[in-house]
Structure formats: structure tokens, C-alpha cells
CSV table of N, CA, C and O in Angstrom, one decimal:
chain,number,residue,atom,x,y,z
R,1144,MET,N,38.1,-44.2,10.5
R,1144,MET,CA,36.9,-43.3,10.0
R,1144,MET,C,36.4,-42.5,11.2
R,1144,MET,O,36.0,-43.0,12.2
R,1145,THR,N,36.4,-41.4,11.1
R,1145,THR,CA,35.8,-40.4,12.2
R,1145,THR,C,34.4,-40.3,11.8
R,1145,THR,O,34.0,-40.0,10.8
R,1146,THR,N,33.7,-40.4,12.9
R,1146,THR,CA,32.2,-40.4,12.7
R,1146,THR,C,31.6,-39.1,13.1
R,1146,THR,O,30.8,-38.3,12.4
R,1147,GLY,N,32.0,-38.5,14.3
R,1147,GLY,CA,31.6,-37.1,14.8
R,1147,GLY,C,30.1,-37.3,15.2
R,1147,GLY,O,29.6,-38.2,15.6
R,1148,THR,N,29.4,-36.1,15.0
R,1148,THR,CA,28.0,-36.1,15.4
R,1148,THR,C,27.1,-36.2,14.1
R,1148,THR,O,27.6,-36.1,13.0
R,1149,PRO,N,25.8,-36.4,14.3
R,1149,PRO,CA,24.9,-36.6,13.2
R,1149,PRO,C,25.0,-35.3,12.2
R,1149,PRO,O,25.0,-35.3,11.1
R,1150,ALA,N,25.1,-34.1,12.9
R,1150,ALA,CA,25.1,-32.8,12.2
R,1150,ALA,C,26.4,-32.7,11.4
R,1150,ALA,O,26.4,-32.3,10.2
R,1151,GLU,N,27.6,-33.1,12.0
R,1151,GLU,CA,28.8,-33.2,11.2
R,1151,GLU,C,28.8,-34.1,10.1
R,1151,GLU,O,29.3,-33.8,9.0
R,1152,TRP,N,28.1,-35.3,10.3
R,1152,TRP,CA,28.0,-36.3,9.3
R,1152,TRP,C,27.1,-35.6,8.0
R,1152,TRP,O,27.4,-35.8,6.9
R,1153,GLY,N,26.2,-34.9,8.4
R,1153,GLY,CA,25.3,-34.3,7.3
R,1153,GLY,C,26.1,-33.3,6.5
R,1153,GLY,O,26.0,-33.2,5.4
R,1154,ASP,N,26.9,-32.5,7.2
R,1154,ASP,CA,27.7,-31.6,6.6
R,1154,ASP,C,28.7,-32.2,5.7
R,1154,ASP,O,29.1,-31.8,4.6
R,1155,TRP,N,29.3,-33.3,6.3
R,1155,TRP,CA,30.4,-34.1,5.4
R,1155,TRP,C,29.7,-34.6,4.1
R,1155,TRP,O,30.3,-34.5,3.1
R,1156,CYS,N,28.4,-35.1,4.2
R,1156,CYS,CA,27.8,-35.5,3.0
R,1156,CYS,C,27.5,-34.4,2.0
R,1156,CYS,O,27.9,-34.5,0.8
R,1157,ARG,N,27.1,-33.2,2.6
R,1157,ARG,CA,26.7,-32.2,1.7
R,1157,ARG,C,28.0,-31.5,1.1
R,1157,ARG,O,28.0,-31.3,-0.1
R,1158,ALA,N,29.1,-31.6,1.7
R,1158,ALA,CA,30.3,-31.2,1.2
R,1158,ALA,C,30.8,-32.0,0.0
R,1158,ALA,O,31.7,-31.5,-0.8
R,1159,ARG,N,30.3,-33.2,0.0
R,1159,ARG,CA,30.7,-34.2,-1.2
R,1159,ARG,C,29.6,-34.3,-2.2
R,1159,ARG,O,29.6,-35.0,-3.0
R,1160,GLY,N,28.5,-33.4,-2.0
R,1160,GLY,CA,27.4,-33.4,-3.1
R,1160,GLY,C,26.5,-34.6,-2.8
R,1160,GLY,O,25.8,-34.9,-3.9
R,1161,LEU,N,26.5,-35.2,-1.6
R,1161,LEU,CA,25.5,-36.3,-1.4
R,1161,LEU,C,24.3,-35.7,-0.5
R,1161,LEU,O,24.6,-34.9,0.3
R,1162,ASP,N,23.1,-36.1,-0.8
R,1162,ASP,CA,22.0,-35.7,0.0
R,1162,ASP,C,21.9,-36.7,1.2
R,1162,ASP,O,21.6,-37.8,1.1
R,1163,PRO,N,22.1,-36.1,2.5
R,1163,PRO,CA,22.0,-36.8,3.7
R,1163,PRO,C,20.7,-37.6,3.8
R,1163,PRO,O,20.6,-38.7,4.4
R,1164,ALA,N,19.6,-36.9,3.3
R,1164,ALA,CA,18.2,-37.6,3.4
R,1164,ALA,C,18.3,-38.9,2.6
R,1164,ALA,O,17.6,-39.9,2.9
R,1165,GLU,N,18.9,-39.0,1.4
R,1165,GLU,CA,18.9,-40.0,0.6
R,1165,GLU,C,19.8,-41.1,1.2
R,1165,GLU,O,19.4,-42.4,1.3
R,1166,VAL,N,20.9,-40.8,1.9
R,1166,VAL,CA,21.7,-41.8,2.5
R,1166,VAL,C,20.9,-42.3,3.7
R,1166,VAL,O,21.0,-43.6,3.8
R,1167,ARG,N,20.2,-41.6,4.5
R,1167,ARG,CA,19.3,-42.1,5.6
R,1167,ARG,C,18.4,-43.0,5.1
R,1167,ARG,O,18.0,-44.1,5.8
R,1168,LEU,N,17.8,-42.7,4.0
R,1168,LEU,CA,16.6,-43.6,3.4
R,1168,LEU,C,17.2,-44.9,3.1
R,1168,LEU,O,16.6,-45.9,3.3
R,1169,VAL,N,18.4,-44.9,2.3
R,1169,VAL,CA,18.9,-46.1,2.0
R,1169,VAL,C,19.5,-47.0,3.2
R,1169,VAL,O,19.3,-48.1,3.3
R,1170,PHE,N,20.0,-46.3,4.2
R,1170,PHE,CA,20.5,-47.0,5.3
R,1170,PHE,C,19.3,-47.6,6.0
R,1170,PHE,O,19.3,-48.6,6.7
R,1171,GLY,N,18.1,-46.9,6.1
R,1171,GLY,CA,17.0,-47.5,6.8
R,1171,GLY,C,16.5,-48.7,6.0
R,1171,GLY,O,16.1,-49.7,6.7
R,1172,ARG,N,16.7,-48.8,4.8
R,1172,ARG,CA,16.4,-50.0,4.0
R,1172,ARG,C,17.3,-51.2,4.4
R,1172,ARG,O,16.9,-52.4,4.6
R,1173,TYR,N,18.6,-50.8,4.6
R,1173,TYR,CA,19.6,-51.8,5.1
R,1173,TYR,C,19.2,-52.3,6.5
R,1173,TYR,O,19.2,-53.5,6.8
R,1174,ARG,N,19.0,-51.4,7.4
R,1174,ARG,CA,18.5,-51.7,8.7
R,1174,ARG,C,17.2,-52.6,8.8
R,1174,ARG,O,17.2,-53.6,9.5
R,1175,ALA,N,16.3,-52.3,7.8
R,1175,ALA,CA,15.2,-53.2,7.7
R,1175,ALA,C,15.5,-54.6,7.3
R,1175,ALA,O,15.1,-55.6,7.8
R,1176,TYR,N,16.4,-54.7,6.3
R,1176,TYR,CA,16.8,-55.9,5.7
R,1176,TYR,C,17.6,-56.7,6.9
R,1176,TYR,O,17.4,-57.9,7.1
R,1177,ARG,N,18.5,-56.1,7.6
R,1177,ARG,CA,19.3,-56.7,8.7
R,1177,ARG,C,18.4,-57.1,9.7
R,1177,ARG,O,18.5,-58.3,10.2
R,1178,GLY,N,17.5,-56.3,10.1
R,1178,GLY,CA,16.6,-56.7,11.2
R,1178,GLY,C,15.7,-57.9,10.9
R,1178,GLY,O,15.5,-58.9,11.6
R,1179,TYR,N,15.3,-58.0,9.6
R,1179,TYR,CA,14.5,-59.2,9.1
R,1179,TYR,C,15.3,-60.4,9.3
R,1179,TYR,O,14.9,-61.4,9.8
R,1180,TYR,N,16.7,-60.4,8.8
R,1180,TYR,CA,17.4,-61.6,9.0
R,1180,TYR,C,17.8,-61.9,10.4
R,1180,TYR,O,17.8,-63.1,10.8
R,1181,GLU,N,18.0,-60.9,11.2
R,1181,GLU,CA,18.4,-61.1,12.6
R,1181,GLU,C,17.2,-61.7,13.5
R,1181,GLU,O,17.3,-62.3,14.4
R,1182,ARG,N,16.0,-61.6,12.9
R,1182,ARG,CA,14.8,-62.1,13.7
R,1182,ARG,C,14.3,-63.5,13.3
R,1182,ARG,O,13.1,-63.7,13.0
R,1183,GLY,N,15.2,-64.3,13.0
R,1183,GLY,CA,14.8,-65.8,12.7
R,1183,GLY,C,15.0,-66.3,11.4
R,1183,GLY,O,14.5,-67.4,11.1
R,1184,ARG,N,15.8,-65.7,10.5
R,1184,ARG,CA,15.9,-66.3,9.2
R,1184,ARG,C,17.0,-67.4,9.3
R,1184,ARG,O,17.1,-68.3,8.3
R,1185,GLY,N,17.7,-67.5,10.4
R,1185,GLY,CA,18.7,-68.6,10.6
R,1185,GLY,C,20.0,-68.3,9.9
R,1185,GLY,O,20.9,-69.2,9.8
R,1186,GLU,N,20.1,-67.2,9.0
R,1186,GLU,CA,21.2,-66.9,8.4
R,1186,GLU,C,21.7,-65.5,8.8
R,1186,GLU,O,20.9,-64.6,9.0
R,1187,PRO,N,23.0,-65.2,8.8
R,1187,PRO,CA,23.5,-63.9,9.2
R,1187,PRO,C,23.1,-62.9,8.0
R,1187,PRO,O,23.2,-63.4,6.7
R,1188,PRO,N,22.7,-61.7,8.1
R,1188,PRO,CA,22.5,-60.7,7.1
R,1188,PRO,C,24.0,-60.4,6.3
R,1188,PRO,O,25.0,-60.6,6.9
R,1189,LEU,N,23.9,-59.9,5.1
R,1189,LEU,CA,24.9,-59.4,4.4
R,1189,LEU,C,25.6,-58.3,5.1
R,1189,LEU,O,24.8,-57.4,5.7
R,1190,PRO,N,26.9,-58.1,5.1
R,1190,PRO,CA,27.5,-56.9,5.5
R,1190,PRO,C,27.0,-55.8,4.7
R,1190,PRO,O,26.6,-55.9,3.5
R,1191,LEU,N,27.0,-54.5,5.1
R,1191,LEU,CA,26.7,-53.4,4.5
R,1191,LEU,C,27.1,-53.3,3.1
R,1191,LEU,O,26.5,-53.0,2.0
R,1192,GLU,N,28.5,-53.4,2.9
R,1192,GLU,CA,29.1,-53.4,1.6
R,1192,GLU,C,28.5,-54.3,0.6
R,1192,GLU,O,28.3,-53.9,-0.5
R,1193,ASN,N,28.3,-55.6,1.0
R,1193,ASN,CA,27.7,-56.6,0.1
R,1193,ASN,C,26.3,-56.3,-0.3
R,1193,ASN,O,25.9,-56.3,-1.4
R,1194,TRP,N,25.5,-55.9,0.7
R,1194,TRP,CA,24.1,-55.5,0.5
R,1194,TRP,C,24.0,-54.4,-0.5
R,1194,TRP,O,23.2,-54.4,-1.3
R,1195,PHE,N,24.9,-53.4,-0.3
R,1195,PHE,CA,24.9,-52.0,-1.2
R,1195,PHE,C,25.1,-52.5,-2.5
R,1195,PHE,O,24.6,-51.8,-3.4
R,1196,THR,N,26.0,-53.4,-2.8
R,1196,THR,CA,26.2,-53.8,-4.2
R,1196,THR,C,25.1,-54.2,-4.9
R,1196,THR,O,24.7,-53.9,-5.9
R,1197,PHE,N,24.2,-55.0,-4.2
R,1197,PHE,CA,22.9,-55.6,-4.8
R,1197,PHE,C,22.0,-54.5,-4.9
R,1197,PHE,O,21.2,-54.2,-5.8
R,1198,TYR,N,21.8,-53.6,-3.8
R,1198,TYR,CA,20.8,-52.4,-3.8
R,1198,TYR,C,21.2,-51.5,-5.1
R,1198,TYR,O,20.3,-51.0,-5.7
R,1199,ARG,N,22.4,-51.2,-5.1
R,1199,ARG,CA,22.9,-50.3,-6.3
R,1199,ARG,C,22.5,-50.8,-7.7
R,1199,ARG,O,22.0,-50.0,-8.5
R,1200,MET,N,22.7,-52.1,-7.8
R,1200,MET,CA,22.4,-52.7,-9.1
R,1200,MET,C,20.9,-52.6,-9.3
R,1200,MET,O,20.4,-52.3,-10.4
R,1201,GLU,N,20.2,-52.8,-8.3
R,1201,GLU,CA,18.6,-52.8,-8.4
R,1201,GLU,C,18.1,-51.4,-8.7
R,1201,GLU,O,17.2,-51.1,-9.5
R,1202,ALA,N,18.7,-50.4,-8.0
R,1202,ALA,CA,18.4,-49.0,-8.2
R,1202,ALA,C,18.7,-48.6,-9.5
R,1202,ALA,O,18.0,-47.8,-10.2
R,1203,ALA,N,19.8,-48.9,-10.1
R,1203,ALA,CA,20.3,-48.6,-11.4
R,1203,ALA,C,19.3,-49.2,-12.5
R,1203,ALA,O,19.0,-48.5,-13.4
R,1204,SER,N,19.0,-50.4,-12.2
R,1204,SER,CA,18.0,-51.1,-13.2
R,1204,SER,C,16.7,-50.3,-13.1
R,1204,SER,O,16.1,-50.1,-14.2
R,1205,GLU,N,16.2,-50.0,-11.9
R,1205,GLU,CA,15.0,-49.3,-11.8
R,1205,GLU,C,15.0,-47.9,-12.5
R,1205,GLU,O,14.1,-47.4,-13.2
R,1206,ALA,N,16.1,-47.3,-12.4
R,1206,ALA,CA,16.3,-45.8,-12.9
R,1206,ALA,C,16.2,-45.9,-14.4
R,1206,ALA,O,15.7,-45.0,-15.1
R,1207,GLU,N,17.0,-47.0,-14.9
R,1207,GLU,CA,16.9,-47.2,-16.3
R,1207,GLU,C,15.5,-47.3,-17.0
R,1207,GLU,O,15.1,-46.7,-17.9
R,1208,GLN,N,14.7,-48.1,-16.3
R,1208,GLN,CA,13.4,-48.4,-16.7
R,1208,GLN,C,12.4,-47.3,-16.5
R,1208,GLN,O,11.6,-47.1,-17.3
R,1209,ALA,N,12.7,-46.4,-15.5
R,1209,ALA,CA,11.8,-45.3,-15.3
R,1209,ALA,C,12.2,-44.0,-16.0
R,1209,ALA,O,11.4,-43.0,-15.9
R,1210,THR,N,13.4,-44.0,-16.6
R,1210,THR,CA,13.7,-42.7,-17.3
R,1210,THR,C,13.0,-42.5,-18.5
R,1210,THR,O,13.1,-43.3,-19.4
R,1211,PRO,N,12.4,-41.3,-18.7
R,1211,PRO,CA,11.7,-41.1,-19.8
R,1211,PRO,C,12.7,-40.9,-21.0
R,1211,PRO,O,13.7,-40.5,-20.8
R,1212,ALA,N,12.1,-40.9,-22.2
R,1212,ALA,CA,13.0,-40.6,-23.4
R,1212,ALA,C,13.5,-39.1,-23.3
R,1212,ALA,O,12.8,-38.2,-22.9
R,1213,ALA,N,14.7,-38.9,-23.7
R,1213,ALA,CA,15.4,-37.6,-23.5
R,1213,ALA,C,14.8,-36.6,-24.5
R,1213,ALA,O,15.1,-35.4,-24.1
R,1214,SER,N,14.2,-37.0,-25.5
R,1214,SER,CA,13.7,-35.9,-26.4
R,1214,SER,C,12.6,-35.1,-25.8
R,1214,SER,O,11.6,-35.6,-25.2
R,1215,GLY,N,12.8,-33.8,-25.7
R,1215,GLY,CA,11.9,-33.0,-25.3
R,1215,GLY,C,11.7,-32.6,-23.8
R,1215,GLY,O,10.7,-32.2,-23.4
R,1216,CYS,N,12.6,-33.3,-23.1
R,1216,CYS,CA,12.7,-32.9,-21.6
R,1216,CYS,C,14.0,-32.8,-21.1
R,1216,CYS,O,15.0,-33.0,-21.8
R,1217,SER,N,14.1,-32.4,-19.9
R,1217,SER,CA,15.4,-32.1,-19.3
R,1217,SER,C,15.7,-33.1,-18.3
R,1217,SER,O,15.8,-32.8,-17.1
R,1218,VAL,N,16.1,-34.3,-18.6
R,1218,VAL,CA,16.4,-35.3,-17.7
R,1218,VAL,C,18.0,-35.2,-17.4
R,1218,VAL,O,18.7,-35.1,-18.3
R,1219,ASP,N,18.3,-35.1,-16.1
R,1219,ASP,CA,19.6,-34.8,-15.7
R,1219,ASP,C,20.2,-36.1,-15.0
R,1219,ASP,O,19.8,-36.3,-13.9
R,1220,PRO,N,21.0,-36.9,-15.7
R,1220,PRO,CA,21.4,-38.2,-14.9
R,1220,PRO,C,22.3,-37.8,-13.7
R,1220,PRO,O,22.5,-38.7,-12.9
R,1221,GLY,N,22.8,-36.6,-13.6
R,1221,GLY,CA,23.6,-36.3,-12.4
R,1221,GLY,C,22.8,-35.6,-11.3
R,1221,GLY,O,23.3,-35.0,-10.4
R,1222,ALA,N,21.5,-35.6,-11.5
R,1222,ALA,CA,20.7,-34.8,-10.5
R,1222,ALA,C,20.9,-35.5,-9.1
R,1222,ALA,O,21.2,-36.6,-8.9
R,1223,ARG,N,20.6,-34.7,-8.1
R,1223,ARG,CA,20.7,-35.1,-6.7
R,1223,ARG,C,19.7,-36.2,-6.5
R,1223,ARG,O,18.8,-36.5,-7.2
R,1224,ASN,N,19.9,-37.0,-5.4
R,1224,ASN,CA,19.1,-38.2,-5.2
R,1224,ASN,C,19.4,-39.3,-6.1
R,1224,ASN,O,18.5,-40.2,-6.1
R,1225,ARG,N,20.5,-39.4,-6.7
R,1225,ARG,CA,21.0,-40.4,-7.6
R,1225,ARG,C,22.3,-40.9,-7.1
R,1225,ARG,O,22.9,-41.7,-7.8
R,1226,GLY,N,22.7,-40.5,-5.9
R,1226,GLY,CA,24.1,-40.7,-5.4
R,1226,GLY,C,24.5,-42.3,-5.4
R,1226,GLY,O,25.6,-42.7,-5.6
R,1227,ALA,N,23.5,-43.0,-4.9
R,1227,ALA,CA,23.7,-44.4,-4.8
R,1227,ALA,C,24.0,-45.0,-6.2
R,1227,ALA,O,24.8,-46.0,-6.3
R,1228,VAL,N,23.5,-44.5,-7.3
R,1228,VAL,CA,23.8,-45.1,-8.6
R,1228,VAL,C,24.9,-44.4,-9.2
R,1228,VAL,O,25.7,-45.2,-9.8
R,1229,THR,N,25.0,-43.2,-9.2
R,1229,THR,CA,26.0,-42.4,-9.9
R,1229,THR,C,27.4,-42.3,-9.2
R,1229,THR,O,28.4,-42.1,-9.9
R,1230,ARG,N,27.5,-42.4,-7.9
R,1230,ARG,CA,28.7,-42.3,-7.1
R,1230,ARG,C,28.7,-43.3,-6.0
R,1230,ARG,O,28.7,-43.0,-4.8
R,1231,PRO,N,28.7,-44.5,-6.4
R,1231,PRO,CA,28.5,-45.6,-5.4
R,1231,PRO,C,29.6,-45.6,-4.4
R,1231,PRO,O,29.3,-46.0,-3.2
R,1232,ALA,N,30.9,-45.4,-4.6
R,1232,ALA,CA,31.9,-45.5,-3.5
R,1232,ALA,C,31.8,-44.4,-2.5
R,1232,ALA,O,31.8,-44.7,-1.4
R,1233,GLU,N,31.5,-43.1,-3.0
R,1233,GLU,CA,31.2,-42.1,-2.0
R,1233,GLU,C,30.0,-42.3,-1.2
R,1233,GLU,O,29.9,-42.1,0.0
R,1234,PHE,N,29.0,-42.9,-1.9
R,1234,PHE,CA,27.7,-43.2,-1.2
R,1234,PHE,C,27.9,-44.3,0.0
R,1234,PHE,O,27.5,-44.2,0.9
R,1235,LEU,N,28.6,-45.4,-0.4
R,1235,LEU,CA,28.9,-46.3,0.5
R,1235,LEU,C,29.7,-45.8,1.8
R,1235,LEU,O,29.5,-46.2,2.7
R,1236,ASP,N,30.6,-45.0,1.4
R,1236,ASP,CA,31.3,-44.3,2.5
R,1236,ASP,C,30.5,-43.6,3.4
R,1236,ASP,O,30.5,-43.7,4.7
R,1237,ALA,N,29.5,-42.8,2.9
R,1237,ALA,CA,28.6,-42.1,3.7
R,1237,ALA,C,27.6,-43.1,4.4
R,1237,ALA,O,27.4,-42.8,5.6
R,1238,LEU,N,27.3,-44.2,3.9
R,1238,LEU,CA,26.5,-45.1,4.6
R,1238,LEU,C,27.3,-45.7,5.8
R,1238,LEU,O,26.7,-46.0,6.9
R,1239,ALA,N,28.6,-46.1,5.5
R,1239,ALA,CA,29.4,-46.7,6.6
R,1239,ALA,C,29.6,-45.7,7.7
R,1239,ALA,O,29.6,-46.0,8.9
R,1240,ARG,N,29.8,-44.4,7.4
R,1240,ARG,CA,29.9,-43.3,8.4
R,1240,ARG,C,28.6,-43.2,9.2
R,1240,ARG,O,28.7,-43.1,10.4
R,1241,LEU,N,27.5,-43.3,8.6
R,1241,LEU,CA,26.1,-43.2,9.2
R,1241,LEU,C,26.0,-44.5,10.1
R,1241,LEU,O,25.6,-44.4,11.3
R,1242,ALA,N,26.4,-45.7,9.6
R,1242,ALA,CA,26.3,-46.9,10.5
R,1242,ALA,C,27.1,-46.7,11.8
R,1242,ALA,O,26.7,-47.2,12.9
R,1243,ALA,N,28.3,-46.1,11.6
R,1243,ALA,CA,29.2,-46.0,12.8
R,1243,ALA,C,28.6,-45.0,13.8
R,1243,ALA,O,28.9,-45.1,14.9
R,1244,LEU,N,27.6,-44.1,13.4
R,1244,LEU,CA,27.0,-43.2,14.4
R,1244,LEU,C,26.0,-43.9,15.2
R,1244,LEU,O,25.7,-43.5,16.3
R,1245,GLU,N,25.5,-45.1,14.7
R,1245,GLU,CA,24.4,-45.8,15.5
R,1245,GLU,C,25.0,-46.6,16.5
R,1245,GLU,O,26.0,-47.3,16.5
């Protein structure tokens, strides 16, 4: 996996229809999780791929609960900032590429 620079990574995300800011936000959550475990939980943190599986399920569940009824509104399930839920494989690839930059 070629990582390049942060700017190249952002261009890579945008070329695939992913929002780099969303990817950074989710990666920040993983870093916080990992840091918590590394600071004394006595257990190793989950690898990114495993953690993301749980994160995606949680995000999908929250999105379902927060989605208003479709009647009379224009809810677009393919809207930006839903990549973690709607395109998990591509999103995980973007997360892994971002992790490699750090």
C-alpha cells in the first residue's frame, strides 16, 4: 500500500468519493480507543480492521435510529459523510492508508 503525503491521501479519498474529514474523524476515534487500552487496560487493543467492524455496526445502528421518516423529506442514504456505513471496504482502506501515514 502506497501512502504518499497527507495531501495525496486526501486526493486519493476524494477520487473515491470519500470525505477525508470523515475518515480523519473516525481514525481519531480509533486512536483514542487504542490509547485508552495502551495506557493500562492490561489487554492489547483490537487491530484497526476488527475495531472498524464494531464501529461500523454501531454507526449503522445509530443512523437507522436517527433517520427521519422518508415521507415529505429528502433523505439521501448515499449522502457524503456516510462512507463508514455505506462503503465499508473502501472506508477501511482509507483508514489503513491514513494509519500508515502516522
